Coordinates of C-alpha atoms and ligand atoms in Angstrom, one line a residue:
X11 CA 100.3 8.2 163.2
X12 CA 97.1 5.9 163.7
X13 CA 97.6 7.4 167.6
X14 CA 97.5 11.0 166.9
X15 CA 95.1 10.0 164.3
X16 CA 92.8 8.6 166.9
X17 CA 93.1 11.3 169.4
X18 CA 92.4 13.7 167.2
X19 CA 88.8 12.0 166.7
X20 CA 88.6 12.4 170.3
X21 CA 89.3 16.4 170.5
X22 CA 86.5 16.8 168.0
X23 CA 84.1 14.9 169.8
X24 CA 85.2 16.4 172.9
X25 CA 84.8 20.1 172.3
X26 CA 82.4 21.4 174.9
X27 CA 81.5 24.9 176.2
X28 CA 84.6 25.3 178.4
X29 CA 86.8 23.7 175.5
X30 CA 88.8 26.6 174.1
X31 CA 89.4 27.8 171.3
X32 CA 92.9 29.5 170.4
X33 CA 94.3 28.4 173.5
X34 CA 96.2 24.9 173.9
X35 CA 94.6 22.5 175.6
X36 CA 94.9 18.7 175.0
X37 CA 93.3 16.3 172.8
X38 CA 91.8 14.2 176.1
X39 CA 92.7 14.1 179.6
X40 CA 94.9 15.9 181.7
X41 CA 97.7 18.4 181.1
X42 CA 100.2 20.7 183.2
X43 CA 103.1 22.5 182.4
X44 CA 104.7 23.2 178.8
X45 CA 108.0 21.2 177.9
X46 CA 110.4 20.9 175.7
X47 CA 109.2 24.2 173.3
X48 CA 111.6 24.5 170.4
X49 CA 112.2 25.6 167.0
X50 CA 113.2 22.5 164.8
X51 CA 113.7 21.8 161.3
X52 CA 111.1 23.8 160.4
X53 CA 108.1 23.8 162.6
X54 CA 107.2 24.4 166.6
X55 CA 107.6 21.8 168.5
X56 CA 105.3 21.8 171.8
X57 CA 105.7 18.9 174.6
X58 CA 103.2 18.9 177.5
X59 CA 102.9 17.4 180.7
X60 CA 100.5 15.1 180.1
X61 CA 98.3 11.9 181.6
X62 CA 96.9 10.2 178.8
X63 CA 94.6 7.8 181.5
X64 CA 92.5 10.4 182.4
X65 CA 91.4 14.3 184.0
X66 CA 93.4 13.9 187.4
X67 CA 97.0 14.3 187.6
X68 CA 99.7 10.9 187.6
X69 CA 101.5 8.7 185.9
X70 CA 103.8 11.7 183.6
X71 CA 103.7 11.3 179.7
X72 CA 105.2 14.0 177.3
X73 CA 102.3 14.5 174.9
X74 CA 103.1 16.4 171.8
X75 CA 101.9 18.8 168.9
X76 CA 103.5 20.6 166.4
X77 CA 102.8 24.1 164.9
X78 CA 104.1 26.0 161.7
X79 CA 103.1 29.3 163.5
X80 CA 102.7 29.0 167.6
X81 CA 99.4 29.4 166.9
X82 CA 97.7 26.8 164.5
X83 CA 98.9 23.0 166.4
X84 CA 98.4 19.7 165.1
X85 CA 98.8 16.5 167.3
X86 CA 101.2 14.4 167.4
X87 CA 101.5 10.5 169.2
X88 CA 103.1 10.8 172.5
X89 CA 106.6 11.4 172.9
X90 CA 107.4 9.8 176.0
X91 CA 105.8 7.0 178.3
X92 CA 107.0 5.9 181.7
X93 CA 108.5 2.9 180.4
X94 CA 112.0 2.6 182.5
X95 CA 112.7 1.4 185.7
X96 CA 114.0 5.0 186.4
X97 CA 110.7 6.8 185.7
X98 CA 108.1 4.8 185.6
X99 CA 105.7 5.1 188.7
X100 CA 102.1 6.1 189.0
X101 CA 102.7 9.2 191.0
X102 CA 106.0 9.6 188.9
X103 CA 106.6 9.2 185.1
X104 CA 108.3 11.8 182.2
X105 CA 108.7 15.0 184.6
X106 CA 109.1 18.3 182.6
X107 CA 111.6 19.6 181.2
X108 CA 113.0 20.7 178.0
X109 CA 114.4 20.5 174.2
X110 CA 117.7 21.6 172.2
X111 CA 118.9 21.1 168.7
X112 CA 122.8 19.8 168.1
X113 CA 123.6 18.8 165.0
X114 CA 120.5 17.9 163.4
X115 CA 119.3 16.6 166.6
X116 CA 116.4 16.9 168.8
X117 CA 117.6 16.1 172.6
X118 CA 114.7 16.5 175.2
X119 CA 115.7 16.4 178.7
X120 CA 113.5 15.3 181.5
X121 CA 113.1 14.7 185.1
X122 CA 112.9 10.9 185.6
X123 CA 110.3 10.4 188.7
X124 CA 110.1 6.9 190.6
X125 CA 110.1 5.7 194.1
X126 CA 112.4 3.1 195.7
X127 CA 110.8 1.6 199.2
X128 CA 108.5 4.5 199.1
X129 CA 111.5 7.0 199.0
X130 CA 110.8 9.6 195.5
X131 CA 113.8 9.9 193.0
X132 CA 114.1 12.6 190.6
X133 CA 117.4 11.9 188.3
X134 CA 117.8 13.9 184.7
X135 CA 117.2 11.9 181.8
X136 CA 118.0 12.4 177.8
X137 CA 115.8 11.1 174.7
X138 CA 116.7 11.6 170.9
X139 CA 115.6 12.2 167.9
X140 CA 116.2 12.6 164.7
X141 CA 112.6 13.3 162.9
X142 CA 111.1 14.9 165.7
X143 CA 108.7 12.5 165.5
X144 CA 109.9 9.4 167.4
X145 CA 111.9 9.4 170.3
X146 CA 114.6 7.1 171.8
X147 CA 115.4 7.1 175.6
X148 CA 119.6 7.1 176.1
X149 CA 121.0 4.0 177.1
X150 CA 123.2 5.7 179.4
X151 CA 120.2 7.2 181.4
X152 CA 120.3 9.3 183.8
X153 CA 122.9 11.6 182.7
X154 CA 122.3 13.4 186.3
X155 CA 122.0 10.7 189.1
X156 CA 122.0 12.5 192.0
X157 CA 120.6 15.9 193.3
X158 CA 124.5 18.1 194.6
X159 CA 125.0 17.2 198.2
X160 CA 123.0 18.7 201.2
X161 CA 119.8 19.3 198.7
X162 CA 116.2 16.9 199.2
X163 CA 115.0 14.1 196.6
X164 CA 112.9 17.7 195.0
X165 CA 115.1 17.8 192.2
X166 CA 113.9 18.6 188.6
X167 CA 113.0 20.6 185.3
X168 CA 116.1 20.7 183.8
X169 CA 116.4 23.4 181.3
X170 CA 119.3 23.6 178.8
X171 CA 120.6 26.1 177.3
X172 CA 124.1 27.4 174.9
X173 CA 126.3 30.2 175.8
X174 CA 129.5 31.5 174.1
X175 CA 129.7 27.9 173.2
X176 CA 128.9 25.6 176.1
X177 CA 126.1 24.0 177.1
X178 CA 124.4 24.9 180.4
X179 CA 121.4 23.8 182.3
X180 CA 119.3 24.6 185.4
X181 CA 117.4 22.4 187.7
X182 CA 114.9 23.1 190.4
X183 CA 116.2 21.9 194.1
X184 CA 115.7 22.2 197.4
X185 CA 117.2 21.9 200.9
X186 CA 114.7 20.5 203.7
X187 CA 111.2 19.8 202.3
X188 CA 109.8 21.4 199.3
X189 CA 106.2 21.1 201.3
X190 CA 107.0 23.0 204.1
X191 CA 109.5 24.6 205.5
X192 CA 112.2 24.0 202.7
X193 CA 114.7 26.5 201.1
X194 CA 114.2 27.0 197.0
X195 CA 117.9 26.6 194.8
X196 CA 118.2 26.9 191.3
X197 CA 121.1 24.9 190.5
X198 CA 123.4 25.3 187.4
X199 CA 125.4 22.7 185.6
X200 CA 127.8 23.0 182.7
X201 CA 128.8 19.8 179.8
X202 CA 130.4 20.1 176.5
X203 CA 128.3 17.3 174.6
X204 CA 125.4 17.1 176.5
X205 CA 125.9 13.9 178.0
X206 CA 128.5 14.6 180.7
X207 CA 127.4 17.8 183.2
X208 CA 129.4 18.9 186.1
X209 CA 127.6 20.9 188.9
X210 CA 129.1 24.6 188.8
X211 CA 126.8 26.0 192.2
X212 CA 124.1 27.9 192.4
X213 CA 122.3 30.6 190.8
X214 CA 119.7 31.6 193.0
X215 CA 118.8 31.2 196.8
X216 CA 115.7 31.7 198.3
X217 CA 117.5 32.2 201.4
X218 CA 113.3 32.6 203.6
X219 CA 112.5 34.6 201.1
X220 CA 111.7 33.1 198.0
X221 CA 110.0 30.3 198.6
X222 CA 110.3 26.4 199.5
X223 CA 111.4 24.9 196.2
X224 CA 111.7 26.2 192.8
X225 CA 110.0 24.0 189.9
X226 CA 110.8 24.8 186.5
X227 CA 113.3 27.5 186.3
X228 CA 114.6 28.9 183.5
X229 CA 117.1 31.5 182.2
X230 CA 117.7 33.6 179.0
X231 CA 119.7 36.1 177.9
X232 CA 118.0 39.8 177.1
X233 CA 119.6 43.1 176.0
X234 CA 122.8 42.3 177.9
X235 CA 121.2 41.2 181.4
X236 CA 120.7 37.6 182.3
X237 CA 116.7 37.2 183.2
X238 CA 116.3 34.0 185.8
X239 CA 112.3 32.5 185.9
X240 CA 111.1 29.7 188.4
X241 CA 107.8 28.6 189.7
X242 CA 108.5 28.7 193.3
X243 CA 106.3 26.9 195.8
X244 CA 105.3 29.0 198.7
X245 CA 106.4 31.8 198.2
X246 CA 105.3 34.5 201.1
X247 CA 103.8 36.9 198.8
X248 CA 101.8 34.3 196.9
X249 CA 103.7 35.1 193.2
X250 CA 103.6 32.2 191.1
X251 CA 106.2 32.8 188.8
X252 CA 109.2 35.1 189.4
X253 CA 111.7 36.5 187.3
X254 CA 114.9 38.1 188.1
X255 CA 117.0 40.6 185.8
X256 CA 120.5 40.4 186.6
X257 CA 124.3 40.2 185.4
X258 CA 125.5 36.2 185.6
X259 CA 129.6 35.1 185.8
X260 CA 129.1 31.6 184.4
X261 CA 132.5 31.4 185.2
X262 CA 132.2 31.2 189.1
X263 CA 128.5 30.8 189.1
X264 CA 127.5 34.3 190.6
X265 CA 124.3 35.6 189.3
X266 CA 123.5 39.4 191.0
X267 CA 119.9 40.3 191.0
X268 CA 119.1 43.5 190.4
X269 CA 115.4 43.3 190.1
X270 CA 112.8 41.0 191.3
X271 CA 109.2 40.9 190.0
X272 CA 105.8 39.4 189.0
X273 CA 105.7 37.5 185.6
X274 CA 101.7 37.7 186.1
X275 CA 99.5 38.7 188.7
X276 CA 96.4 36.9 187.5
X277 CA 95.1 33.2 189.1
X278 CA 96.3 30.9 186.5
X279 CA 100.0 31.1 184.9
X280 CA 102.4 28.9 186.4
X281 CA 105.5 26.8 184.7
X282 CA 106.4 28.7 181.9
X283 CA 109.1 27.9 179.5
X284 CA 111.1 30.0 177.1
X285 CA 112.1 29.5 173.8
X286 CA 113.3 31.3 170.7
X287 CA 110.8 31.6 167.6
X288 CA 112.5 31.0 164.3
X289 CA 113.4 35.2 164.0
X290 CA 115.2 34.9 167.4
X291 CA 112.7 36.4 169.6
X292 CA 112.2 35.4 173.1
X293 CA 109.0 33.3 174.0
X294 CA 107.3 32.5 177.1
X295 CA 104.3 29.9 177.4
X296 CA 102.7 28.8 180.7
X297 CA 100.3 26.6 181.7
X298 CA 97.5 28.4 182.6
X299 CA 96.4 27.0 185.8
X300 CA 97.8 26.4 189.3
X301 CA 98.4 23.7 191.9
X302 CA 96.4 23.2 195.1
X303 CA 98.6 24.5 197.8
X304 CA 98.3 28.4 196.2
X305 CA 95.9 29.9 198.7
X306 CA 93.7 31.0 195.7
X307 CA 93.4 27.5 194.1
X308 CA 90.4 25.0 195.0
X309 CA 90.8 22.9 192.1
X310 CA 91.1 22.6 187.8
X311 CA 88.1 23.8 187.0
X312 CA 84.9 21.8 185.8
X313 CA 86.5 20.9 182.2
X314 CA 86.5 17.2 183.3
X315 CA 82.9 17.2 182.6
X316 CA 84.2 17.5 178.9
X317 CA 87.1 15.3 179.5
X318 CA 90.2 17.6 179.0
X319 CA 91.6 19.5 181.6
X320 CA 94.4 22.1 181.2
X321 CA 95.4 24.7 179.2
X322 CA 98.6 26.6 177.9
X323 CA 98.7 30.7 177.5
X324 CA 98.9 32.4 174.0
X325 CA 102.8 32.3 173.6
X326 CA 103.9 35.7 174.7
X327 CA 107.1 37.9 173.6
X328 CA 109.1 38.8 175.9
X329 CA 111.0 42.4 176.3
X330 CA 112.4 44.4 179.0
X331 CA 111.1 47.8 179.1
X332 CA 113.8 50.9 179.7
X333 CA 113.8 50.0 183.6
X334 CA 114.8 46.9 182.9
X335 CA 110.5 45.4 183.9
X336 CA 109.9 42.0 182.0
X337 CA 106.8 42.9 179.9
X338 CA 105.1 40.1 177.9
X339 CA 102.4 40.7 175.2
X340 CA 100.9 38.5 172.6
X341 CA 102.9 37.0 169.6
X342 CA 102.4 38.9 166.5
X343 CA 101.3 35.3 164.9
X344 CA 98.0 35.9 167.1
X345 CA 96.6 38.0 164.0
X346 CA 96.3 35.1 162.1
X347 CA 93.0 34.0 163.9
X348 CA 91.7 37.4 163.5
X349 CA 88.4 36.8 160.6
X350 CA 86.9 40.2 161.6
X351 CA 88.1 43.7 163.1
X352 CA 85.2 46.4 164.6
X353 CA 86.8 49.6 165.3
X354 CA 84.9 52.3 167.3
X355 CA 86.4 55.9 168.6
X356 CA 85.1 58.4 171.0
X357 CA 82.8 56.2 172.7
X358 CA 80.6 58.0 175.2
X359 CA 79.8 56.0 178.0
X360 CA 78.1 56.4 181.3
X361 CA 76.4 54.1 183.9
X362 CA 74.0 52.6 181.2
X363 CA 76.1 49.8 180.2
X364 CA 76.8 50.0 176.6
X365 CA 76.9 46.5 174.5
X366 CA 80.2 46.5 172.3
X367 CA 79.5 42.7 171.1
X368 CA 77.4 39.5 171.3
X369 CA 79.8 36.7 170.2
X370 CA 78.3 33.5 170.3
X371 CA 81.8 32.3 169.3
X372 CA 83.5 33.7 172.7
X373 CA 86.7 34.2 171.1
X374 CA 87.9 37.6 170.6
X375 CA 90.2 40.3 171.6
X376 CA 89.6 43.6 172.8
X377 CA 92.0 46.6 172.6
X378 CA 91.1 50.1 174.1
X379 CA 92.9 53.2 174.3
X380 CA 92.0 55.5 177.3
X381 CA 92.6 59.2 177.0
X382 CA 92.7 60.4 181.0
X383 CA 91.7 64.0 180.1
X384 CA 88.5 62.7 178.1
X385 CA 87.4 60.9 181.7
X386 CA 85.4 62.3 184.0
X387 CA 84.3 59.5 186.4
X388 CA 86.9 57.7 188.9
X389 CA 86.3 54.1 187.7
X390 CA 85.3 51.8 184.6
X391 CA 84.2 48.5 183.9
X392 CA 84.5 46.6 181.3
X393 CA 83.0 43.2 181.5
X394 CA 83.5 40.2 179.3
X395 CA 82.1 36.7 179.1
X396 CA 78.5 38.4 180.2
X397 CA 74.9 38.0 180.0
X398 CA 72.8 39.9 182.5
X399 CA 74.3 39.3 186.1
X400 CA 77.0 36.6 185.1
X401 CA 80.5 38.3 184.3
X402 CA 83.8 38.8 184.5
X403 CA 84.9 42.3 185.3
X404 CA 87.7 44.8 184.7
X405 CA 88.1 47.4 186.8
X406 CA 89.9 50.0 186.4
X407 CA 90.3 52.7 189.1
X408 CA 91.9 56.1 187.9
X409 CA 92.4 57.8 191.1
X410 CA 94.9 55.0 193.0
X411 CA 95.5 53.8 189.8
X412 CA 94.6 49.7 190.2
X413 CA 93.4 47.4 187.6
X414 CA 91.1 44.7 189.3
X415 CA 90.3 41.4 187.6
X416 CA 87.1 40.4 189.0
X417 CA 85.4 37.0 189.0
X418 CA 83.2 36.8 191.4
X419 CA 79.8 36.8 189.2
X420 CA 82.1 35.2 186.0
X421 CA 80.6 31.6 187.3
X422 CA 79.5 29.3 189.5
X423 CA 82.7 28.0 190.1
X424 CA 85.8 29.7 192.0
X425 CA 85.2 33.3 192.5
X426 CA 88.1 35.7 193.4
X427 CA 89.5 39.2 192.7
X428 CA 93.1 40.5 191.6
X429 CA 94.3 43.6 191.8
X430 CA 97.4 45.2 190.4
X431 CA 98.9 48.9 190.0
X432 CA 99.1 50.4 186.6
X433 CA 100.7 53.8 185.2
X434 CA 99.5 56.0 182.8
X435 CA 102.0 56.9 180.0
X436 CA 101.2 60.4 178.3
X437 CA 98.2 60.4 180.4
X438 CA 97.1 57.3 178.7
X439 CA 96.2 53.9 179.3
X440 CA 96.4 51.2 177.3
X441 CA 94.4 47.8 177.2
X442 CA 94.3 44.0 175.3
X443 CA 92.1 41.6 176.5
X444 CA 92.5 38.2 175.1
X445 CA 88.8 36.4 175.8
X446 CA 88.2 32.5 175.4
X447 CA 86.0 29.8 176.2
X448 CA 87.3 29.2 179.5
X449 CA 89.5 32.8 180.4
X450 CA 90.8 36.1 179.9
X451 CA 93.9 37.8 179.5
X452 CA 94.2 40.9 180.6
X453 CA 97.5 42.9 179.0
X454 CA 98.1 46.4 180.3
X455 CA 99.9 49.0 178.7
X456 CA 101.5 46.5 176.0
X457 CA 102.3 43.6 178.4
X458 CA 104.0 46.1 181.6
X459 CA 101.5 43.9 183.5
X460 CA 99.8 40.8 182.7
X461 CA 97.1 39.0 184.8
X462 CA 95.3 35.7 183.7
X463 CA 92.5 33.9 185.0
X464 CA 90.8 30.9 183.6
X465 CA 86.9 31.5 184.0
X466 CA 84.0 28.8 183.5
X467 CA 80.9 30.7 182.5
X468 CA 77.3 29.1 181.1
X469 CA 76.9 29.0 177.6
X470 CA 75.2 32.1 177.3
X471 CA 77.4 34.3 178.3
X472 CA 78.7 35.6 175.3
X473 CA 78.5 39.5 175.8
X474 CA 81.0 42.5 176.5
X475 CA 79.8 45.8 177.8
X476 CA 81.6 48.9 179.5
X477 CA 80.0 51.4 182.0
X478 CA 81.1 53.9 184.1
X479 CA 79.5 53.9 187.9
X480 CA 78.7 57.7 187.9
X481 CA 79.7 60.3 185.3
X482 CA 80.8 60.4 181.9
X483 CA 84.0 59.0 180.3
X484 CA 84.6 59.2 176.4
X485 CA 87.1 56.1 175.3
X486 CA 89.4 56.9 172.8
X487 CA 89.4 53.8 170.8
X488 CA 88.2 50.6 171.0
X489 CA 89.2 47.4 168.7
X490 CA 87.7 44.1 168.6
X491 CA 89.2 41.1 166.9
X492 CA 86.9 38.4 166.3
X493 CA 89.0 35.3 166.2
X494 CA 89.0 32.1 164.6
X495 CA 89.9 28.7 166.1
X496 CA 93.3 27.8 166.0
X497 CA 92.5 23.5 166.0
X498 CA 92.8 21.9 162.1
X499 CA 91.2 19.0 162.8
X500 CA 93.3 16.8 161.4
Ligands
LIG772 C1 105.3 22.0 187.9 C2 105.6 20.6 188.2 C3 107.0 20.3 187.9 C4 107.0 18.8 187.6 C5 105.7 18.6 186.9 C6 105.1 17.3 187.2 O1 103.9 22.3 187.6 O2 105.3 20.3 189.6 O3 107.9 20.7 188.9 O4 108.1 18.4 186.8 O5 104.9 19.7 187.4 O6 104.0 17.1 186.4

């Protein structure tokens, strides 16, 4: 505990004007993906990517925190070190991956990353244990060796999962290089004690078209269809994480898509891992940044000034909506940060901008409800994290019906605009924007679309106004949440 005790110290001196505030990040140092979420013996358990020797990415720990709610963490020591001769390199380590409960106990599975004569090795690797607390690697490690013949050393993320008894899991490959001109495969395996898989095939194929190599997939069942996730690596339309709704024969390893989307169409939200909360709802968290080779990426931000780099999304549920669309929205467990609600209805606006808050805090949540008959002018903008010509901006454009995300004036940082189609339903439109520190969350029409974007803005920028560029437009309702930190400092 003296570990966690003394990187605790360390989060509390390190908060900074970036550092958020309901939004993981860790304690020092840097941080990618989420791993191993899971639901055991009473609390949430969250393991992260993490490199405790500083703000650049290497050398792969699993740090750890748990949570009685998603929501409020506390940290824990680190749950695993590169310490074996299979994964311990400095540009290899603990490799994500993922957690499941059998009898009483916690099995984390992970992609062991080394190099032999300058040649990478990804195998699949087990640790235990039985207080969630401390964790023992298996002597029998790795429990996958080898990547199925014909795919590249790109081989990792296993996710496990049970189904009508058995235990399944699927691993990111590759065939060719995962760099360039590679081919993406999610490959399945099956085991009945977790210890001994057999490779079953494949359950998805980029064949040229969906990218070069899929990191972390994942896969879940929903209302009857079987939704697949991945991260891949260039893809040609630039989509950072996919999902797929489908029908799977575990049988004879035949997945059929049926429908192929955008999990989010903001900057930042890439790797995200599902898991069930303790009523049996499906959750997604991501980590909300990107890696260099997206086109829109330059880097991680500034945070290293504060020394911590990284961040995870508010967990999201996730639903399919009647057409069978993955929607994601907030956890309910979000309200617990809320310490004060301003309602407003009816709210005239025009091209005056009109001030809905100053928070010096920066952490709130905005929810509007937009009537189309009560709006005159074509556009709106709403803009968040503001002070005079420093913002980030929604946009929302009622004639072609496009929500931009725009922040090109949010700092001095990265710039950039997204833009993604929205319907009205009833003739409404319907908006929560998650604001932090360091980003914003944009949520339309209860999570049909999602689109996140860390931001880095100065310390003054702590105000939200809406205008309209010509006419009138009357909003029907606006909400805002004013919300607490979610850190006990422990
Ligand atoms: C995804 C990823 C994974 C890998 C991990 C290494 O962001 O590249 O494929 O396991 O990060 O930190």
């Amino acid at each position: 505990m003296e570990q966690a005790l003394e990187r605790a110290l360390k989060r509390s001196e390190a908060e900074g004007n970036w550092r958020q505030r309901y939004h993981f990040t860790p304690p020092v140092s840097w941080m990618n993906d989420p791993n191993g979420l899971i639901y055991y013996k009473g609390l949430y358990h969250l393991f992260y990517q993490y490199n405790p020797k500083g703000c650049k990415w290497g050398s792969m720990h699993w740090g750890h925190a748990v949570s009685e709610d998603m929501i409020h963490w506390k940290d824990m020591p680190v749950a695993l070190r590169p310490d074996q001769e299979y994964d311990c390199h400095p540009e290899g380590g603990c490799f994500s991956g993922s957690a499941v409960e059998k009898d009483g106990v916690l099995f984390l599975f992970y992609t062991a990353t080394t190099q032999i004569d300058g040649v990478v090795r990804q195998t699949q690797c087990i640790a235990t244990s039985k207080d969630g607390v401390n964790f023992e690697k298996y002597e029998g490690n790795p429990v996958i060796k080898e990547q199925p013949q014909g795919l590249s050393n790109d081989f990792r993320d296993p996710k496990v999962f049970e189904h009508n008894g058995r235990w399944y899991m699927v691993v990111g490959g590759c065939i060719g290089s995962a760099t360039s001109d590679g081919d993406g495969r999610i490959c399945l395996y099956e085991s009945d004690d977790l210890y001994n898989w057999k490779y079953k095939g494949n359950v998805l194929e980029s064949n040229g078209k969906l990218g070069t190599m899929m990191e972390c997939p994942d896969m879940f069942e929903l209302n009857g269809k079987w939704v697949v996730t991945c991260s891949p690596m260039n893809h040609p339309d630039y989509n950072k994480s996919l999902y797929c709704v489908g029908t799977m024969d575990f049988e004879n390893c035949i997945y059929t898509i049926e429908k192929v989307g955008n999990m989010d169409v903001g900057f930042d939200y890439y790797a995200p891992q599902s898991f069930t909360d303790k009523d049996g709802n499906r959750i997604l968290v991501a980590w909300q940044n990107g890696w260099l080779w997206m086109p829109w990426c330059t880097d991680w931000g500034p945070t290293s000034q504060e020394n911590w780099r990284g961040c995870l999304s508010v967990p999201r549920k996730v639903q399919l909506d009647s057409e069978n669309n993955l929607c994601m929205y907030p956890v309910k467990e979000v309200e617990s940060l809320v310490s004060q609600t301003v309602t407003y209805t009816d709210v005239e606006i025009g091209e005056k901008a009109i001030k809905l808050y100053d928070d010096p805090n920066r952490s709130n949540r905005i929810l509007f409800k937009l009537d189309i008959t009560k709006i005159e002018s074509r556009n709106l903008e709403i803009c968040v994290l503001g002070k005079e010509s420093g913002y980030t901006a929604i946009q929302i454009d009622f004639l072609s019906k496009i929500i931009t995300l725009d922040k090109s004036h949010g700092d001095h940082y990265e710039g950039g605009r997204m833009n993604c189609p929205f319907e009205l339903h009833d003739g409404c439109l319907e908006l929560c924007i998650l604001v932090d520190h360091s980003s914003v969350e944009l949520y339309v029409n209860h999570g049909e679309r999602c689109i996140t974007t860390n931001v880095y803005p100065e310390e003054n920028q702590t105000e939200c106004w809406i205008r309209t560029p010509y006419k009138k437009a009357v909003v029907d309702y606006v909400q805002i949440d004013f919300l607490d930190s979610s850190w006990e400092m422990q």
